[in-house]
Amino acid sequence: MKLVYICSPYRGKNTGLAEIFQNKQGSIYYCKLATEQGVIPYAPHLLFPLWLHEFVSEDRELGMKMALDMLTRCDEMWVFADDGMS
């Protein structure tokens, strides 16, 4: 099966918790769509915030670094946003 990097907003422009929650719900939906297409979705913004804090700059930087490293291992990237992941 192909490994697909799911690119969708996380924090957003307003950086509010309500917007993060809404964006996470969207990412979950996109992962479900990808699964239904027969691929393995990889959405780092759903995984890394489990132990990395979005509003701690060192954690955010580490999460971005790990996500970019994993991107090199994915077969494809599906983008579900106009302006990428923020």
Coordinates of N, CA and C in Angstrom, one line a residue:
M1 N 0.8 -1.2 0.0 CA 0.0 0.0 0.0 C 0.9 1.2 0.0
K2 N 0.4 2.3 -0.7 CA 1.1 3.5 -0.7 C 0.9 4.3 0.7
L3 N 2.0 5.0 1.1 CA 2.0 5.8 2.2 C 1.8 7.2 1.7
V4 N 0.7 7.9 2.2 CA 0.4 9.2 1.7 C 0.4 10.2 2.8
Y5 N 1.2 11.3 2.6 CA 1.3 12.4 3.6 C 0.1 13.3 3.4
I6 N -0.7 13.5 4.5 CA -1.9 14.3 4.4 C -1.5 15.7 4.9
C7 N -1.6 16.6 4.0 CA -1.2 18.0 4.2 C -2.5 18.8 4.3
S8 N -2.8 19.3 5.6 CA -4.0 20.1 5.8 C -3.7 21.1 7.0
P9 N -4.5 22.1 7.1 CA -4.2 23.1 8.2 C -4.3 22.5 9.6
Y10 N -3.5 23.0 10.5 CA -3.6 22.6 11.9 C -3.9 23.8 12.7
R11 N -2.9 24.7 12.8 CA -3.1 25.8 13.7 C -4.0 26.9 13.1
G12 N -3.8 27.2 11.9 CA -4.6 28.2 11.2 C -4.1 29.6 11.5
K13 N -4.8 30.6 10.9 CA -4.4 32.0 11.0 C -4.7 32.6 12.4
N14 N -5.7 32.2 13.0 CA -6.1 32.8 14.3 C -5.5 32.1 15.5
T15 N -4.9 30.9 15.3 CA -4.2 30.1 16.3 C -5.0 29.9 17.6
G16 N -6.3 29.9 17.4 CA -7.2 29.6 18.6 C -7.5 28.2 18.7
L17 N -7.8 27.7 19.9 CA -8.0 26.3 20.2 C -9.3 25.8 19.4
A18 N -10.3 26.7 19.2 CA -11.4 26.2 18.5 C -11.1 26.0 17.0
E19 N -10.2 26.8 16.5 CA -9.8 26.6 15.1 C -8.9 25.3 15.0
I20 N -8.1 25.1 15.9 CA -7.3 23.8 15.9 C -8.2 22.6 16.0
F21 N -9.2 22.7 16.9 CA -10.1 21.5 17.0 C -10.8 21.3 15.6
Q22 N -11.3 22.4 15.0 CA -12.0 22.2 13.7 C -11.1 21.7 12.7
N23 N -9.8 22.2 12.6 CA -8.9 21.7 11.6 C -8.5 20.2 11.9
K24 N -8.4 19.8 13.1 CA -8.1 18.4 13.4 C -9.2 17.5 12.9
Q25 N -10.5 18.0 13.1 CA -11.6 17.2 12.6 C -11.5 17.1 11.1
G26 N -11.1 18.1 10.4 CA -11.0 18.1 8.9 C -9.9 17.1 8.6
S27 N -8.8 17.1 9.3 CA -7.7 16.2 9.0 C -8.1 14.7 9.2
I28 N -8.8 14.5 10.3 CA -9.4 13.1 10.5 C -10.2 12.7 9.3
Y29 N -11.1 13.6 8.8 CA -11.9 13.3 7.7 C -11.1 13.0 6.5
Y30 N -10.0 13.7 6.2 CA -9.1 13.5 5.1 C -8.4 12.2 5.2
C31 N -8.0 11.8 6.4 CA -7.4 10.5 6.6 C -8.4 9.4 6.3
K32 N -9.6 9.6 6.7 CA -10.6 8.5 6.4 C -10.8 8.4 4.9
L33 N -10.9 9.6 4.2 CA -11.0 9.5 2.7 C -9.8 8.8 2.1
A34 N -8.6 9.1 2.6 CA -7.5 8.4 2.0 C -7.5 6.9 2.2
T35 N -7.9 6.5 3.4 CA -8.0 5.1 3.7 C -9.0 4.4 2.8
E36 N -10.1 5.1 2.5 CA -11.1 4.5 1.6 C -10.6 4.4 0.2
Q37 N -9.6 5.2 -0.1 CA -8.9 5.1 -1.4 C -7.9 4.0 -1.5
G38 N -7.7 3.3 -0.4 CA -6.8 2.2 -0.3 C -5.3 2.5 0.0
V39 N -5.1 3.7 0.6 CA -3.7 4.1 0.9 C -3.6 4.2 2.5
I40 N -2.4 4.3 2.9 CA -2.2 4.5 4.4 C -1.9 6.0 4.6
P41 N -2.8 6.7 5.2 CA -2.6 8.1 5.5 C -1.6 8.4 6.6
Y42 N -0.8 9.4 6.4 CA 0.1 9.9 7.5 C -0.1 11.4 7.7
A43 N -0.7 11.7 8.8 CA -0.9 13.1 9.2 C -0.2 13.5 10.4
P44 N 1.1 14.0 10.3 CA 1.9 14.2 11.5 C 1.2 15.2 12.5
H45 N 0.4 16.1 12.0 CA -0.2 17.1 12.8 C -1.3 16.5 13.7
L46 N -1.7 15.2 13.4 CA -2.6 14.5 14.3 C -1.8 13.7 15.3
L47 N -0.6 13.3 15.0 CA 0.2 12.5 15.8 C 1.1 13.3 16.8
F48 N 1.9 14.2 16.3 CA 2.9 14.8 17.1 C 2.4 15.7 18.2
P49 N 1.3 16.3 18.1 CA 0.7 17.1 19.2 C 0.3 16.3 20.4
L50 N 0.4 15.0 20.3 CA 0.1 14.1 21.5 C 1.2 14.3 22.5
W51 N 2.4 14.6 22.1 CA 3.5 14.8 23.1 C 4.3 16.1 22.8
L52 N 4.1 16.8 21.7 CA 4.8 18.0 21.4 C 3.8 19.2 21.5
H53 N 4.1 20.2 22.2 CA 3.2 21.3 22.5 C 3.3 22.3 21.3
E54 N 2.2 22.6 20.7 CA 2.1 23.5 19.5 C 2.6 24.9 19.8
F55 N 2.4 25.4 21.0 CA 2.8 26.7 21.3 C 4.1 26.9 22.1
V56 N 4.9 25.8 22.1 CA 6.3 25.8 22.6 C 7.2 25.8 21.3
S57 N 7.9 26.8 21.1 CA 8.6 26.9 19.8 C 9.6 25.8 19.5
E58 N 10.3 25.3 20.6 CA 11.2 24.1 20.4 C 10.4 22.9 20.0
D59 N 9.3 22.7 20.6 CA 8.4 21.5 20.2 C 7.9 21.6 18.8
R60 N 7.4 22.8 18.5 CA 6.9 23.0 17.1 C 8.0 22.8 16.1
E61 N 9.2 23.3 16.3 CA 10.3 23.2 15.4 C 10.7 21.7 15.2
L62 N 10.7 21.0 16.3 CA 11.0 19.6 16.3 C 10.0 18.8 15.5
G63 N 8.7 19.1 15.7 CA 7.6 18.5 15.0 C 7.7 18.7 13.5
M64 N 8.0 20.0 13.2 CA 8.1 20.3 11.7 C 9.3 19.5 11.1
K65 N 10.4 19.4 11.8 CA 11.6 18.7 11.3 C 11.3 17.2 11.1
M66 N 10.6 16.6 12.1 CA 10.2 15.2 12.0 C 9.2 15.0 10.8
A67 N 8.3 15.9 10.7 CA 7.3 15.8 9.6 C 7.9 15.9 8.3
L68 N 8.9 16.8 8.1 CA 9.6 16.9 6.8 C 10.4 15.7 6.5
D69 N 11.0 15.1 7.5 CA 11.8 13.9 7.3 C 10.9 12.8 6.9
M70 N 9.7 12.6 7.5 CA 8.8 11.6 7.1 C 8.2 11.8 5.7
L71 N 8.1 13.1 5.3 CA 7.6 13.4 4.0 C 8.5 12.7 2.9
T72 N 9.8 12.6 3.2 CA 10.7 12.0 2.2 C 10.5 10.5 2.1
R73 N 9.8 9.9 3.1 CA 9.5 8.5 3.1 C 8.2 8.1 2.5
C74 N 7.3 9.1 2.3 CA 6.0 8.9 1.7 C 6.0 8.8 0.2
D75 N 5.1 8.0 -0.3 CA 5.0 7.8 -1.8 C 4.3 9.0 -2.4
E76 N 3.4 9.7 -1.7 CA 2.6 10.8 -2.3 C 2.3 11.8 -1.2
M77 N 1.9 13.0 -1.6 CA 1.4 14.0 -0.7 C 0.1 14.5 -1.2
W78 N -1.0 14.5 -0.4 CA -2.3 15.0 -0.8 C -2.5 16.3 0.0
V79 N -2.8 17.3 -0.7 CA -2.9 18.7 -0.1 C -4.4 19.0 0.0
F80 N -4.9 19.3 1.2 CA -6.3 19.7 1.4 C -6.3 21.1 2.0
A81 N -5.6 22.0 1.4 CA -5.6 23.4 1.9 C -5.1 24.3 0.8
D82 N -5.5 25.6 0.9 CA -5.1 26.6 -0.1 C -3.7 27.1 0.2
D83 N -3.4 27.1 1.5 CA -2.1 27.7 1.9 C -1.2 26.8 2.7
G84 N -1.4 25.5 2.6 CA -0.5 24.5 3.3 C -0.9 24.3 4.7
M85 N 0.0 23.8 5.5 CA -0.2 23.5 6.9 C 0.5 24.7 7.7
S86 N -0.3 25.2 8.6 CA 0.3 26.3 9.4 C 0.0 26.0 10.8

